mmCIF file of C-alpha atoms and ligand atoms in Angstrom:
data_model
loop_
_atom_site.group_PDB
_atom_site.id
_atom_site.type_symbol
_atom_site.label_atom_id
_atom_site.label_comp_id
_atom_site.label_asym_id
_atom_site.label_seq_id
_atom_site.Cartn_x
_atom_site.Cartn_y
_atom_site.Cartn_z
ATOM 1 C CA UNK A 1 27.739 126.423 138.150
ATOM 2 C CA UNK A 2 28.113 122.785 139.109
ATOM 3 C CA UNK A 3 26.526 120.407 136.607
ATOM 4 C CA UNK A 4 28.170 117.039 137.342
ATOM 5 C CA UNK A 5 27.398 115.194 140.581
ATOM 6 C CA UNK A 6 28.206 111.762 142.051
ATOM 7 C CA UNK A 7 25.804 108.940 141.228
ATOM 8 C CA UNK A 8 23.562 107.721 144.054
ATOM 9 C CA UNK A 9 25.624 104.546 144.477
ATOM 10 C CA UNK A 10 28.692 106.651 145.324
ATOM 11 C CA UNK A 11 26.827 108.672 147.977
ATOM 12 C CA UNK A 12 25.361 105.472 149.449
ATOM 13 C CA UNK A 13 28.831 103.885 149.553
ATOM 14 C CA UNK A 14 30.122 107.012 151.330
ATOM 15 C CA UNK A 15 27.257 106.853 153.839
ATOM 16 C CA UNK A 16 27.819 103.124 154.388
ATOM 17 C CA UNK A 17 31.551 103.619 154.946
ATOM 18 C CA UNK A 18 32.546 101.412 152.007
ATOM 19 C CA UNK A 19 33.933 104.118 149.705
ATOM 20 C CA UNK A 20 37.767 104.018 149.869
ATOM 21 C CA UNK A 21 39.281 107.029 151.652
ATOM 22 C CA UNK A 22 40.897 108.613 148.550
ATOM 23 C CA UNK A 23 37.497 108.737 146.820
ATOM 24 C CA UNK A 24 35.972 110.189 150.010
ATOM 25 C CA UNK A 25 38.530 113.012 149.846
ATOM 26 C CA UNK A 26 37.507 113.782 146.253
ATOM 27 C CA UNK A 27 33.834 113.602 147.204
ATOM 28 C CA UNK A 28 34.471 116.018 150.093
ATOM 29 C CA UNK A 29 35.697 118.652 147.615
ATOM 30 C CA UNK A 30 32.502 118.313 145.604
ATOM 31 C CA UNK A 31 30.307 118.418 148.730
ATOM 32 C CA UNK A 32 31.988 121.651 149.798
ATOM 33 C CA UNK A 33 30.718 123.196 146.549
ATOM 34 C CA UNK A 34 27.375 121.395 146.375
ATOM 35 C CA UNK A 35 24.753 121.790 149.137
ATOM 36 C CA UNK A 36 22.394 119.425 147.253
ATOM 37 C CA UNK A 37 24.777 116.461 147.376
ATOM 38 C CA UNK A 38 25.853 117.322 150.935
ATOM 39 C CA UNK A 39 22.164 117.101 151.902
ATOM 40 C CA UNK A 40 21.728 113.851 149.969
ATOM 41 C CA UNK A 41 24.671 112.314 151.817
ATOM 42 C CA UNK A 42 23.216 113.339 155.189
ATOM 43 C CA UNK A 43 19.901 111.782 154.123
ATOM 44 C CA UNK A 44 21.669 108.568 153.107
ATOM 45 C CA UNK A 45 23.444 108.511 156.473
ATOM 46 C CA UNK A 46 20.093 109.008 158.227
ATOM 47 C CA UNK A 47 18.628 106.069 156.297
ATOM 48 C CA UNK A 48 21.586 103.999 157.461
ATOM 49 C CA UNK A 49 20.808 105.051 161.027
ATOM 50 C CA UNK A 50 17.166 104.114 160.453
ATOM 51 C CA UNK A 51 18.218 100.645 159.339
ATOM 52 C CA UNK A 52 20.206 100.311 162.559
ATOM 53 C CA UNK A 53 17.125 101.392 164.512
ATOM 54 C CA UNK A 54 15.171 98.522 162.907
ATOM 55 C CA UNK A 55 17.550 95.925 164.294
ATOM 56 C CA UNK A 56 16.178 93.700 167.117
ATOM 57 C CA UNK A 57 16.363 95.469 170.496
ATOM 58 C CA UNK A 58 19.353 94.872 172.711
ATOM 59 C CA UNK A 59 19.261 95.053 176.528
ATOM 60 C CA UNK A 60 19.540 98.658 177.812
ATOM 61 C CA UNK A 61 21.753 99.915 180.591
ATOM 62 C CA UNK A 62 19.915 100.550 183.853
ATOM 63 C CA UNK A 63 20.398 104.337 183.546
ATOM 64 C CA UNK A 64 19.448 104.513 179.852
ATOM 65 C CA UNK A 65 16.160 106.387 180.437
ATOM 66 C CA UNK A 66 17.799 109.010 182.687
ATOM 67 C CA UNK A 67 20.572 109.519 180.119
ATOM 68 C CA UNK A 68 18.081 109.873 177.256
ATOM 69 C CA UNK A 69 15.961 112.378 179.218
ATOM 70 C CA UNK A 70 19.062 114.383 180.122
ATOM 71 C CA UNK A 71 19.928 114.667 176.415
ATOM 72 C CA UNK A 72 16.547 116.256 175.611
ATOM 73 C CA UNK A 73 17.996 119.505 176.943
ATOM 74 C CA UNK A 74 20.986 119.326 174.592
ATOM 75 C CA UNK A 75 20.823 121.813 171.724
ATOM 76 C CA UNK A 76 19.896 120.117 168.453
ATOM 77 C CA UNK A 77 22.911 119.700 166.167
ATOM 78 C CA UNK A 78 22.824 122.181 163.298
ATOM 79 C CA UNK A 79 23.219 120.844 159.766
ATOM 80 C CA UNK A 80 26.691 121.386 158.383
ATOM 81 C CA UNK A 81 26.672 124.215 155.843
ATOM 82 C CA UNK A 82 28.320 123.351 152.533
ATOM 83 C CA UNK A 83 31.254 125.728 152.442
ATOM 84 C CA UNK A 84 34.669 125.568 150.849
ATOM 85 C CA UNK A 85 37.013 124.989 153.758
ATOM 86 C CA UNK A 86 40.804 125.354 153.530
ATOM 87 C CA UNK A 87 41.059 121.537 153.677
ATOM 88 C CA UNK A 88 39.458 121.199 150.252
ATOM 89 C CA UNK A 89 40.987 124.176 148.420
ATOM 90 C CA UNK A 90 43.893 123.782 146.034
ATOM 91 C CA UNK A 91 46.183 125.697 148.404
ATOM 92 C CA UNK A 92 45.116 123.448 151.273
ATOM 93 C CA UNK A 93 45.616 120.230 149.324
ATOM 94 C CA UNK A 94 48.798 120.968 147.358
ATOM 95 C CA UNK A 95 51.265 120.399 150.181
ATOM 96 C CA UNK A 96 53.627 118.054 148.309
ATOM 97 C CA UNK A 97 55.944 118.355 145.344
ATOM 98 C CA UNK A 98 54.853 118.615 141.720
ATOM 99 C CA UNK A 99 56.458 116.050 139.409
ATOM 100 C CA UNK A 100 56.599 116.939 135.752
ATOM 101 C CA UNK A 101 55.280 114.077 133.608
ATOM 102 C CA UNK A 102 55.406 115.877 130.278
ATOM 103 C CA UNK A 103 56.108 119.557 129.495
ATOM 104 C CA UNK A 104 52.383 120.229 129.923
ATOM 105 C CA UNK A 105 51.338 117.804 132.694
ATOM 106 C CA UNK A 106 52.479 117.554 136.348
ATOM 107 C CA UNK A 107 51.290 115.355 139.203
ATOM 108 C CA UNK A 108 51.521 115.509 142.992
ATOM 109 C CA UNK A 109 51.081 112.271 144.959
ATOM 110 C CA UNK A 110 48.943 112.962 148.052
ATOM 111 C CA UNK A 111 48.428 109.448 149.385
ATOM 112 C CA UNK A 112 50.015 106.229 148.145
ATOM 113 C CA UNK A 113 48.101 103.135 147.104
ATOM 114 C CA UNK A 114 46.244 101.825 150.173
ATOM 115 C CA UNK A 115 44.806 98.442 151.166
ATOM 116 C CA UNK A 116 41.866 99.040 148.780
ATOM 117 C CA UNK A 117 44.383 99.581 145.920
ATOM 118 C CA UNK A 118 43.312 103.261 145.811
ATOM 119 C CA UNK A 119 45.517 106.344 145.677
ATOM 120 C CA UNK A 120 45.048 110.108 145.690
ATOM 121 C CA UNK A 121 46.823 112.576 143.415
ATOM 122 C CA UNK A 122 46.634 116.115 142.146
ATOM 123 C CA UNK A 123 47.084 116.595 138.425
ATOM 124 C CA UNK A 124 47.877 119.895 136.738
ATOM 125 C CA UNK A 125 47.382 120.307 132.989
ATOM 126 C CA UNK A 126 48.328 123.310 130.861
ATOM 127 C CA UNK A 127 45.383 125.022 129.138
ATOM 128 C CA UNK A 128 44.502 123.233 125.907
ATOM 129 C CA UNK A 129 46.687 120.176 126.636
ATOM 130 C CA UNK A 130 45.286 116.646 126.680
ATOM 131 C CA UNK A 131 45.981 113.763 129.016
ATOM 132 C CA UNK A 132 47.018 110.443 127.553
ATOM 133 C CA UNK A 133 44.135 108.434 126.202
ATOM 134 C CA UNK A 134 43.458 105.827 128.857
ATOM 135 C CA UNK A 135 41.037 103.547 130.646
ATOM 136 C CA UNK A 136 41.010 102.147 134.181
ATOM 137 C CA UNK A 137 40.808 98.805 135.899
ATOM 138 C CA UNK A 138 38.692 100.279 138.732
ATOM 139 C CA UNK A 139 36.824 103.361 139.922
ATOM 140 C CA UNK A 140 38.248 106.810 139.147
ATOM 141 C CA UNK A 141 36.767 109.918 140.757
ATOM 142 C CA UNK A 142 37.817 113.455 139.871
ATOM 143 C CA UNK A 143 36.890 116.886 141.213
ATOM 144 C CA UNK A 144 38.033 120.075 139.509
ATOM 145 C CA UNK A 145 39.841 122.566 141.765
ATOM 146 C CA UNK A 146 40.853 125.122 139.133
ATOM 147 C CA UNK A 147 40.197 125.631 135.434
ATOM 148 C CA UNK A 148 38.086 123.182 133.440
ATOM 149 C CA UNK A 149 38.381 120.131 131.190
ATOM 150 C CA UNK A 150 36.452 118.321 128.503
ATOM 151 C CA UNK A 151 36.468 114.514 128.410
ATOM 152 C CA UNK A 152 34.881 114.235 124.983
ATOM 153 C CA UNK A 153 31.373 113.795 126.382
ATOM 154 C CA UNK A 154 30.991 116.847 128.644
ATOM 155 C CA UNK A 155 32.785 119.824 130.177
ATOM 156 C CA UNK A 156 33.745 119.915 133.858
ATOM 157 C CA UNK A 157 34.434 123.099 135.836
ATOM 158 C CA UNK A 158 35.382 123.907 139.427
ATOM 159 C CA UNK A 159 33.485 121.682 141.874
ATOM 160 C CA UNK A 160 32.233 119.289 139.207
ATOM 161 C CA UNK A 161 32.560 115.590 140.046
ATOM 162 C CA UNK A 162 33.491 113.034 137.384
ATOM 163 C CA UNK A 163 33.419 109.273 137.864
ATOM 164 C CA UNK A 164 34.780 106.617 135.569
ATOM 165 C CA UNK A 165 34.530 102.854 135.814
ATOM 166 C CA UNK A 166 36.447 100.120 133.976
ATOM 167 C CA UNK A 167 34.140 100.551 130.949
ATOM 168 C CA UNK A 168 35.237 104.163 130.424
ATOM 169 C CA UNK A 169 37.989 105.083 127.986
ATOM 170 C CA UNK A 170 38.707 108.777 127.805
ATOM 171 C CA UNK A 171 41.195 111.477 126.942
ATOM 172 C CA UNK A 172 40.425 114.537 129.051
ATOM 173 C CA UNK A 173 41.637 117.850 127.625
ATOM 174 C CA UNK A 174 42.101 121.051 129.649
ATOM 175 C CA UNK A 175 40.031 123.908 128.272
ATOM 176 C CA UNK A 176 41.806 127.062 127.109
ATOM 177 C CA UNK A 177 42.252 129.806 129.701
ATOM 178 C CA UNK A 178 43.372 128.745 133.155
ATOM 179 C CA UNK A 179 45.644 125.835 134.083
ATOM 180 C CA UNK A 180 43.389 122.925 135.025
ATOM 181 C CA UNK A 181 44.045 121.294 138.410
ATOM 182 C CA UNK A 182 42.063 118.266 139.579
ATOM 183 C CA UNK A 183 42.013 116.021 142.616
ATOM 184 C CA UNK A 184 41.887 112.426 141.389
ATOM 185 C CA UNK A 185 41.364 109.156 143.254
ATOM 186 C CA UNK A 186 42.020 105.952 141.370
ATOM 187 C CA UNK A 187 41.387 102.357 142.356
ATOM 188 C CA UNK A 188 43.363 99.799 140.392
ATOM 189 C CA UNK A 189 45.608 100.793 137.526
ATOM 190 C CA UNK A 190 45.582 102.955 134.421
ATOM 191 C CA UNK A 191 45.173 101.232 131.063
ATOM 192 C CA UNK A 192 47.135 103.575 128.798
ATOM 193 C CA UNK A 193 46.585 103.372 125.071
ATOM 194 C CA UNK A 194 49.485 103.732 122.676
ATOM 195 C CA UNK A 195 53.234 103.419 123.074
ATOM 196 C CA UNK A 196 53.689 106.819 124.732
ATOM 197 C CA UNK A 197 51.162 106.033 127.439
ATOM 198 C CA UNK A 198 52.737 102.665 128.091
ATOM 199 C CA UNK A 199 56.135 104.354 128.333
ATOM 200 C CA UNK A 200 54.948 107.049 130.752
ATOM 201 C CA UNK A 201 52.899 104.756 132.999
ATOM 202 C CA UNK A 202 55.893 103.380 134.988
ATOM 203 C CA UNK A 203 57.122 106.960 135.515
ATOM 204 C CA UNK A 204 53.927 107.957 137.271
ATOM 205 C CA UNK A 205 53.574 104.664 139.128
ATOM 206 C CA UNK A 206 50.030 104.071 137.904
HETATM 207 ZN ZN1 LIG B 1 26.481 117.585 143.752
#
């Protein structure tokens, strides 16, 4: 069962088109598992459309009325069902090459740092193993594709959405059982704690 969802500000940013693309990809995985958030995003997009409708009127084309009347016969668009499509499954996403970071952690770069200083990666962690203790200089969003992890405050399973901001310092640990695989978007850089983290950071380019 999904228990962790994006905050409203993240859905509003997605609806407004201001959420960087890597974070949108992570959000899409959550939405595929979560009809409630998918509906909330559609509502936020509708509010955005409503705001546009409140703008001062602009001159219409001469045939605007005929075109509007013609569209009344169009079938109403059906709401998109929240379903897990191949584009958001682990098999669909993991098209690159895994790079071993430590004996228990591997990463796959999916999209390099973009103009918003955001990048998209898959991370794979052996059951029971912990990531390096770290913070961030910007937004980090994570969605679990397989297995589960605990970040010290809560447990996250498949479909759960985790967000961290620069105030968050954490050391996620994969739960025993299945290998944990997550899709992670990061804006800015990692702030690793400890000599090992600082040593590994250049290796992973974060
Ligand atoms: Zn949700």
